[in-house]
Amino acid sequence: MSTFYDFHLNNNILSGLDKLGLKNPTSIQEKTFSAIHNNRDLIACSATGTGKTMAYLIPLLNILVNNQSDTNQEEDKHTNLNIKKDTIYFQNAVQVIVLVPTQELGAQVAGEIHKLCELSDIAIKALLLIGDGNINRQIEAIKHNKPNIVVCTPSRLAKLIKLKKIKVHQVKTLVLDEADRLMDKACYEDILFIRKSLMKRTQVLLFSASMTKKTIKSASAITYKPVILDLISENKECIPKTIKHIYFIIDRRQRIEMLRKIVKANDGGKTLIFINTKYDLEETFQKLQYHHYNVGSIAGNLDNHTKKKVIEDFKSGKIQYLLATDVASRGLQIEHISTVINLNLPEESIEYQHRAGRCGRNGNVGLCISIITENELPKIKKYQKLFHINFVRKKLFQGKIVGK
């Protein structure tokens, strides 16, 4: 097994990774490192929870550090400033752009950057720019902070570029995180505009847990001879084998009552519960609250402050059960979720992969429970074939989960 020392990383970054408890790269981190360091465009697909964010952050920060170290050494010869030894300082220019589809994912990516840079003594400035934020405040933040990395939603970045409020002529790398969502119709025109605003030689990296042929074809408009890495097809494993999949068959009207009983029987620690519609989510939330379960919800219509507070409470353990729709949850990267429950099976098959991958991250054991009707059994069989997983039917007996 390789270690991060095999990558010949800057000592500051190695120290930061060590403080984070990261010693061995995941497969996606190991297989993309060389392409990123060699300035190749890249399309990378790997299952949820395999470390895709760090797969691009580590090499990109290492490149920036190596480039800036030489500049700092040269400048130190001509200054008497008392600069902290071994701290690496950066020029005031945007050099990396990370595009994200949601505020939640953006906040988490920005948080990972801040954490790794702080632990590595790298004086880099990262700024989060999202579509829901006040644009005038964001413009002031750009002027004041002079960020080296911006994490942003495509619509907001495109608007800032058109207003000439952010300079992108020195950007060396453009990253699309959750590229399958970013390359859809809603974002595609903004993506094309952003790419055309950058230097011709700007590196483009696409990362996702699912990559369709359509997405890869669309990516040809923004990439140049990209390296294509599909670990899901290579390994025939879209969902980690550490996750177990079980299901219960019920009458449609029994869904919420069965959920309540399963939650009581499982008591599986931090649990994420997926519901297809906001109406059903609200009804379920009220009934679980009535029965005194420690529950929160992130419906798509919540304001950002409330949603952020609920997510933080779930992360810290103040909330044990979190209800979410697919729209509200995409981009969430919350560690130590032990159980995922599908009150409804998702509308699109690929969403089952994204849902299940919220638990069992980084090699941990996870459990994905689905509550279905007899008519939905064909979907279960479809998932088995599509994702190379096995489902086991269960039932409740005297308050415990048992076999058929």
mmCIF file of C-alpha atoms in Angstrom, residues 181-344:
data_model
loop_
_atom_site.group_PDB
_atom_site.id
_atom_site.type_symbol
_atom_site.label_atom_id
_atom_site.label_comp_id
_atom_site.label_asym_id
_atom_site.label_seq_id
_atom_site.Cartn_x
_atom_site.Cartn_y
_atom_site.Cartn_z
ATOM 1 C CA ARG A 181 -24.787 17.796 -12.182
ATOM 2 C CA LEU A 182 -22.745 20.759 -13.377
ATOM 3 C CA MET A 183 -22.829 19.602 -16.987
ATOM 4 C CA ASP A 184 -26.616 19.426 -17.186
ATOM 5 C CA LYS A 185 -28.767 21.984 -19.021
ATOM 6 C CA ALA A 186 -29.202 24.288 -16.023
ATOM 7 C CA CYS A 187 -25.477 25.027 -15.658
ATOM 8 C CA TYR A 188 -23.975 24.180 -19.045
ATOM 9 C CA GLU A 189 -24.115 27.659 -20.622
ATOM 10 C CA ASP A 190 -22.461 29.211 -17.557
ATOM 11 C CA ILE A 191 -19.777 26.516 -17.619
ATOM 12 C CA LEU A 192 -19.001 27.252 -21.271
ATOM 13 C CA PHE A 193 -18.826 30.997 -20.580
ATOM 14 C CA ILE A 194 -16.497 30.498 -17.610
ATOM 15 C CA ARG A 195 -14.181 28.221 -19.599
ATOM 16 C CA LYS A 196 -13.957 30.743 -22.452
ATOM 17 C CA SER A 197 -13.051 33.456 -19.942
ATOM 18 C CA LEU A 198 -9.973 31.523 -18.784
ATOM 19 C CA MET A 199 -6.610 31.055 -20.436
ATOM 20 C CA LYS A 200 -6.523 28.560 -23.281
ATOM 21 C CA ARG A 201 -3.992 26.422 -21.388
ATOM 22 C CA THR A 202 -5.980 26.355 -18.124
ATOM 23 C CA GLN A 203 -6.213 22.797 -16.788
ATOM 24 C CA VAL A 204 -9.755 21.370 -16.414
ATOM 25 C CA LEU A 205 -10.585 18.592 -13.923
ATOM 26 C CA LEU A 206 -13.981 16.868 -13.693
ATOM 27 C CA PHE A 207 -14.811 14.683 -10.666
ATOM 28 C CA SER A 208 -18.037 12.804 -9.998
ATOM 29 C CA ALA A 209 -19.539 9.668 -8.491
ATOM 30 C CA SER A 210 -21.437 9.043 -11.725
ATOM 31 C CA MET A 211 -20.366 9.943 -15.242
ATOM 32 C CA THR A 212 -22.627 9.292 -18.214
ATOM 33 C CA LYS A 213 -21.545 9.145 -21.842
ATOM 34 C CA LYS A 214 -23.526 12.333 -22.393
ATOM 35 C CA THR A 215 -21.526 14.129 -19.688
ATOM 36 C CA ILE A 216 -18.224 12.958 -21.151
ATOM 37 C CA LYS A 217 -19.324 14.107 -24.614
ATOM 38 C CA SER A 218 -20.360 17.515 -23.259
ATOM 39 C CA ALA A 219 -17.021 17.808 -21.464
ATOM 40 C CA SER A 220 -15.213 17.747 -24.812
ATOM 41 C CA ALA A 221 -16.175 21.410 -25.229
ATOM 42 C CA ILE A 222 -14.148 22.452 -22.157
ATOM 43 C CA THR A 223 -11.295 19.905 -22.044
ATOM 44 C CA TYR A 224 -8.276 19.062 -24.194
ATOM 45 C CA LYS A 225 -7.371 15.384 -24.635
ATOM 46 C CA PRO A 226 -8.449 14.509 -21.083
ATOM 47 C CA VAL A 227 -7.304 11.473 -19.163
ATOM 48 C CA ILE A 228 -10.483 9.476 -18.471
ATOM 49 C CA LEU A 229 -10.451 7.433 -15.278
ATOM 50 C CA ASP A 230 -13.538 5.391 -14.412
ATOM 51 C CA LEU A 231 -12.867 3.436 -11.218
ATOM 52 C CA ILE A 232 -16.494 2.355 -11.009
ATOM 53 C CA SER A 233 -16.338 0.478 -14.327
ATOM 54 C CA GLU A 234 -12.849 -0.822 -13.563
ATOM 55 C CA ASN A 235 -13.830 -2.231 -10.198
ATOM 56 C CA LYS A 236 -17.458 -3.088 -11.010
ATOM 57 C CA GLU A 237 -18.166 -1.473 -7.671
ATOM 58 C CA CYS A 238 -20.317 1.647 -7.661
ATOM 59 C CA ILE A 239 -21.127 1.273 -3.960
ATOM 60 C CA PRO A 240 -18.568 0.203 -1.327
ATOM 61 C CA LYS A 241 -18.843 -3.443 -0.277
ATOM 62 C CA THR A 242 -18.821 -2.357 3.365
ATOM 63 C CA ILE A 243 -22.448 -1.241 2.967
ATOM 64 C CA LYS A 244 -25.216 -3.796 3.575
ATOM 65 C CA HIS A 245 -28.545 -3.431 1.785
ATOM 66 C CA ILE A 246 -31.839 -4.624 3.276
ATOM 67 C CA TYR A 247 -35.502 -3.925 2.516
ATOM 68 C CA PHE A 248 -38.942 -4.242 4.090
ATOM 69 C CA ILE A 249 -42.142 -4.808 2.114
ATOM 70 C CA ILE A 250 -45.206 -2.944 3.384
ATOM 71 C CA ASP A 251 -48.534 -1.530 2.248
ATOM 72 C CA ARG A 252 -48.142 2.022 0.941
ATOM 73 C CA ARG A 253 -50.102 3.612 3.784
ATOM 74 C CA GLN A 254 -47.824 1.950 6.390
ATOM 75 C CA ARG A 255 -44.616 3.697 5.289
ATOM 76 C CA ILE A 256 -44.230 6.238 8.076
ATOM 77 C CA GLU A 257 -45.317 3.834 10.826
ATOM 78 C CA MET A 258 -42.833 1.248 9.505
ATOM 79 C CA LEU A 259 -40.126 3.920 9.455
ATOM 80 C CA ARG A 260 -40.805 4.711 13.085
ATOM 81 C CA LYS A 261 -40.576 1.041 14.049
ATOM 82 C CA ILE A 262 -37.385 0.495 12.029
ATOM 83 C CA VAL A 263 -35.736 3.532 13.593
ATOM 84 C CA LYS A 264 -36.612 2.236 17.053
ATOM 85 C CA ALA A 265 -35.407 -1.299 16.266
ATOM 86 C CA ASN A 266 -32.203 -0.277 14.497
ATOM 87 C CA ASP A 267 -31.002 2.516 16.801
ATOM 88 C CA GLY A 268 -28.051 2.721 14.444
ATOM 89 C CA GLY A 269 -26.512 5.993 15.525
ATOM 90 C CA LYS A 270 -26.402 8.852 13.031
ATOM 91 C CA THR A 271 -29.125 8.147 10.442
ATOM 92 C CA LEU A 272 -29.967 9.926 7.167
ATOM 93 C CA ILE A 273 -33.538 9.381 5.923
ATOM 94 C CA PHE A 274 -34.400 10.097 2.276
ATOM 95 C CA ILE A 275 -37.908 11.137 1.240
ATOM 96 C CA ASN A 276 -38.900 12.000 -2.327
ATOM 97 C CA THR A 277 -41.204 14.993 -1.803
ATOM 98 C CA LYS A 278 -41.279 18.015 0.487
ATOM 99 C CA TYR A 279 -44.889 17.235 1.442
ATOM 100 C CA ASP A 280 -44.044 13.697 2.623
ATOM 101 C CA LEU A 281 -40.929 15.015 4.335
ATOM 102 C CA GLU A 282 -42.921 17.517 6.367
ATOM 103 C CA GLU A 283 -45.526 14.917 7.342
ATOM 104 C CA THR A 284 -42.826 12.444 8.393
ATOM 105 C CA PHE A 285 -40.936 15.097 10.330
ATOM 106 C CA GLN A 286 -44.037 16.070 12.310
ATOM 107 C CA LYS A 287 -44.899 12.457 13.184
ATOM 108 C CA LEU A 288 -41.361 11.612 14.324
ATOM 109 C CA GLN A 289 -41.266 14.776 16.397
ATOM 110 C CA TYR A 290 -44.616 13.827 17.962
ATOM 111 C CA HIS A 291 -43.087 10.534 19.051
ATOM 112 C CA HIS A 292 -40.110 12.414 20.562
ATOM 113 C CA TYR A 293 -37.426 11.307 18.121
ATOM 114 C CA ASN A 294 -34.342 13.521 17.925
ATOM 115 C CA VAL A 295 -34.979 14.579 14.333
ATOM 116 C CA GLY A 296 -34.231 17.461 11.962
ATOM 117 C CA SER A 297 -35.028 18.132 8.311
ATOM 118 C CA ILE A 298 -33.471 19.957 5.361
ATOM 119 C CA ALA A 299 -36.252 20.558 2.889
ATOM 120 C CA GLY A 300 -35.275 22.486 -0.228
ATOM 121 C CA ASN A 301 -37.303 25.551 0.816
ATOM 122 C CA LEU A 302 -35.405 26.183 4.061
ATOM 123 C CA ASP A 303 -33.348 29.365 4.274
ATOM 124 C CA ASN A 304 -29.588 28.881 4.219
ATOM 125 C CA HIS A 305 -29.027 29.842 7.861
ATOM 126 C CA THR A 306 -31.586 27.327 9.160
ATOM 127 C CA LYS A 307 -30.339 24.574 6.881
ATOM 128 C CA LYS A 308 -26.735 25.170 7.937
ATOM 129 C CA LYS A 309 -27.712 25.033 11.629
ATOM 130 C CA VAL A 310 -29.569 21.721 11.159
ATOM 131 C CA ILE A 311 -26.633 20.180 9.275
ATOM 132 C CA GLU A 312 -24.137 21.306 11.922
ATOM 133 C CA ASP A 313 -26.349 19.853 14.679
ATOM 134 C CA PHE A 314 -26.500 16.560 12.769
ATOM 135 C CA LYS A 315 -22.731 16.515 12.310
ATOM 136 C CA SER A 316 -22.109 17.192 15.999
ATOM 137 C CA GLY A 317 -24.628 14.567 17.146
ATOM 138 C CA LYS A 318 -27.180 16.985 18.594
ATOM 139 C CA ILE A 319 -29.589 15.580 16.000
ATOM 140 C CA GLN A 320 -29.612 11.803 15.429
ATOM 141 C CA TYR A 321 -32.039 11.538 12.501
ATOM 142 C CA LEU A 322 -31.911 13.855 9.502
ATOM 143 C CA LEU A 323 -34.691 13.925 6.879
ATOM 144 C CA ALA A 324 -33.739 15.074 3.378
ATOM 145 C CA THR A 325 -34.811 15.076 -0.244
ATOM 146 C CA ASP A 326 -32.333 14.305 -3.019
ATOM 147 C CA VAL A 327 -32.298 17.960 -4.068
ATOM 148 C CA ALA A 328 -31.452 19.144 -0.568
ATOM 149 C CA SER A 329 -28.869 16.463 0.151
ATOM 150 C CA ARG A 330 -26.658 16.346 -2.948
ATOM 151 C CA GLY A 331 -23.210 17.539 -1.999
ATOM 152 C CA LEU A 332 -23.512 16.693 1.692
ATOM 153 C CA GLN A 333 -20.321 15.084 2.957
ATOM 154 C CA ILE A 334 -20.991 14.090 6.545
ATOM 155 C CA GLU A 335 -18.733 11.563 8.224
ATOM 156 C CA HIS A 336 -19.813 8.716 10.498
ATOM 157 C CA ILE A 337 -23.328 8.210 9.139
ATOM 158 C CA SER A 338 -24.046 4.612 10.072
ATOM 159 C CA THR A 339 -27.464 4.168 8.445
ATOM 160 C CA VAL A 340 -29.318 5.457 5.396
ATOM 161 C CA ILE A 341 -33.064 4.819 5.144
ATOM 162 C CA ASN A 342 -35.097 5.217 1.965
ATOM 163 C CA LEU A 343 -38.682 5.989 2.918
ATOM 164 C CA ASN A 344 -39.236 6.021 -0.853
#
